[in-house]
Coordinates of C-alpha atoms in Angstrom, one line a residue:
X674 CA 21.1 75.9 -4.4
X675 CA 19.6 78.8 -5.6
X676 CA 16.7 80.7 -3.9
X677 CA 14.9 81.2 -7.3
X678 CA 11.6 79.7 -7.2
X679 CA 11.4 76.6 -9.2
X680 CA 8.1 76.3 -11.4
X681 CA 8.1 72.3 -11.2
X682 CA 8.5 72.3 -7.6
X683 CA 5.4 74.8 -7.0
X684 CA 3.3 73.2 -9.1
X685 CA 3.7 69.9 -7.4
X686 CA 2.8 71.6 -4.0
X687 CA -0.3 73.1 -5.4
X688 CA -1.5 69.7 -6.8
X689 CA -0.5 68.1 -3.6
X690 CA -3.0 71.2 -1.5
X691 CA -5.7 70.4 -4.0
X692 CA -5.2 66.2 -2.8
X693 CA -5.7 67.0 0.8
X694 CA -9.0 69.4 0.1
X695 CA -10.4 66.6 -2.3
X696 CA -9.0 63.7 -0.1
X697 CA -12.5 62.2 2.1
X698 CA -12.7 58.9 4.1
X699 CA -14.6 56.2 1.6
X700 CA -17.8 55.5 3.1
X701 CA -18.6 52.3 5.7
X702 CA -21.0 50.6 3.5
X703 CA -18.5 51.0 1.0
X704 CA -15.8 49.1 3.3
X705 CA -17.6 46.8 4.5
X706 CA -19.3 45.1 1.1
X707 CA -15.5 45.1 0.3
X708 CA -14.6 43.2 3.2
X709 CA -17.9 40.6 2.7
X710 CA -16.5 40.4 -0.7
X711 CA -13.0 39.5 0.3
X712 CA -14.4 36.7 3.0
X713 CA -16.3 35.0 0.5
X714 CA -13.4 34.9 -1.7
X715 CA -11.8 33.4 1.1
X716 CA -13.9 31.0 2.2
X717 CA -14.5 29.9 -1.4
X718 CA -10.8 29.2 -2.3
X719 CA -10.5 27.3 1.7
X720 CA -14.0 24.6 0.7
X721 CA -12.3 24.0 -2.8
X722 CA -9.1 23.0 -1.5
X723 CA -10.3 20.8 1.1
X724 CA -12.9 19.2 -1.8
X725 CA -9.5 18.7 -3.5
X726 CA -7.6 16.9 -0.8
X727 CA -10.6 14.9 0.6
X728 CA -11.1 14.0 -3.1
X729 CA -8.0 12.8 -3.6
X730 CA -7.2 11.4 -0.4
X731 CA -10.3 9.5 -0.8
X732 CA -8.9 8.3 -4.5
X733 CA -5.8 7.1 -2.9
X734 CA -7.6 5.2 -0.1
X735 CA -9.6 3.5 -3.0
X736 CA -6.4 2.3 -5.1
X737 CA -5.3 1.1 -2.1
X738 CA -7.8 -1.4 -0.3
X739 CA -8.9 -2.4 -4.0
X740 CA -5.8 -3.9 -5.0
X741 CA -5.3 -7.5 -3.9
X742 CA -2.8 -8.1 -1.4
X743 CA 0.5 -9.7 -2.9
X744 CA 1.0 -13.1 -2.0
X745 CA 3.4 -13.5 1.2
X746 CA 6.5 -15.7 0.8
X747 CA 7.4 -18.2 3.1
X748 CA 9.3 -17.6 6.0
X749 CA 11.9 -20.3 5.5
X750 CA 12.4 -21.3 1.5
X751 CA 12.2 -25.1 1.9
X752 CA 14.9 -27.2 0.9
X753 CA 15.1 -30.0 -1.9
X754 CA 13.7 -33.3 -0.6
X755 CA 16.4 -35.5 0.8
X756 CA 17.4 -38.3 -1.8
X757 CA 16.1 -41.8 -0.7
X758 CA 18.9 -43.8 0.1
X759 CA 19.4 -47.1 -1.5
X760 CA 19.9 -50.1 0.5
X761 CA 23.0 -51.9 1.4
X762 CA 22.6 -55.2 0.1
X763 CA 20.7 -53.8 -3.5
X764 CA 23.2 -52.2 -6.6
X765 CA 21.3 -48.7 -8.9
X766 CA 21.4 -51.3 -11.9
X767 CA 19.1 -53.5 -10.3
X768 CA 15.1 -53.0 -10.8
X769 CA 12.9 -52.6 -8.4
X770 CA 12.0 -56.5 -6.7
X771 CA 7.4 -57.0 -6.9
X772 CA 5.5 -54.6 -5.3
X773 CA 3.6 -55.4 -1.9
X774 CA 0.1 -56.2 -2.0
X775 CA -2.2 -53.3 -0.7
X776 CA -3.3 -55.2 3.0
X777 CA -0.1 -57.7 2.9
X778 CA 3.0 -57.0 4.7
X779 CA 5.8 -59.5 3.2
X780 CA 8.7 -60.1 4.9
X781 CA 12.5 -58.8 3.6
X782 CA 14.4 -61.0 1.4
X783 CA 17.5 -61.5 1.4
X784 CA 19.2 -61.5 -1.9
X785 CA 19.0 -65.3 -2.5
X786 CA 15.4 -64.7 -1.9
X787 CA 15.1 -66.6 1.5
X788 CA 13.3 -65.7 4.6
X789 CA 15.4 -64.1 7.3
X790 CA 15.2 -66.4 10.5
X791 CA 13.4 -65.0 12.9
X792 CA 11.0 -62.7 10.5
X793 CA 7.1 -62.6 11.1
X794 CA 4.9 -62.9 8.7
X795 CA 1.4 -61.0 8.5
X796 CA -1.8 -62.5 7.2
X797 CA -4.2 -60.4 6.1
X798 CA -6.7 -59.5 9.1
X799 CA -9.8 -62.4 9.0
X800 CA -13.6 -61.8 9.6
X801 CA -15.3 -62.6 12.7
X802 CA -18.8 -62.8 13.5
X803 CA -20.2 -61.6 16.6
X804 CA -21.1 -64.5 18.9
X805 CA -19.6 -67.2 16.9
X806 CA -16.6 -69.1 19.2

């Protein structure tokens, strides 16, 4: 390098001299309406966000516990009813024999249509009158 004084470089001394006479502190009142400025900022953007997520955690609870509950399945699926057995002594192409009387039990037939030996027969129940014997 040479020793020849470079104009660039002494100009940017001088203009960096003339900073530090100029430079001052910025006054307190200055700082500190900055710093009120910047809290309110702060505390601004922190209320909005927590509007926003009680908002919307309050929307969500709402969707929620207005929606009907779904209907629960069972716990066991239930089978097909068992078929009812035919009896022994009757064939499928046979129709069904008269149907009891409501109050009347009758007695089984056999398939002559005779009485087994031996089988009770019901009457229906009869009336009686307190104090009559």
């Amino acid at each position: 390098m040479s020793d020849a004084p470079d104009p660039l470089r002494s100009l940017f001394q001088q203009a960096g001299q003339d900073g530090v006479r100029r430079a001052r502190p910025a006054p307190v009142a200055h700082i500190a309406e900055r710093g009120r400025h910047r809290h309110r900022r702060r505390l601004a953007v922190a209320v909005a966000g927590l509007c926003l997520a009680a908002g919307t955690g309050g929307a969500a609870a709402l969707s929620l516990l207005s929606q009907a509950p779904a209907p629960v399945p069972p716990a066991v699926v239930p089978s097909p009813a068992p078929p009812v057995p035919l009896p022994q002594d009757r064939s499928p192409s046979q129709g069904p024999t008269d149907a009891p009387v409501p109050g009347r039990t009758s007695p089984p037939a056999t398939t002559d249509g005779s009485m087994l030996p031996g089988t009770p027969t019901t009457s229906p129940p009869t009336r009686t009158t307190p104090g009559a014997a």
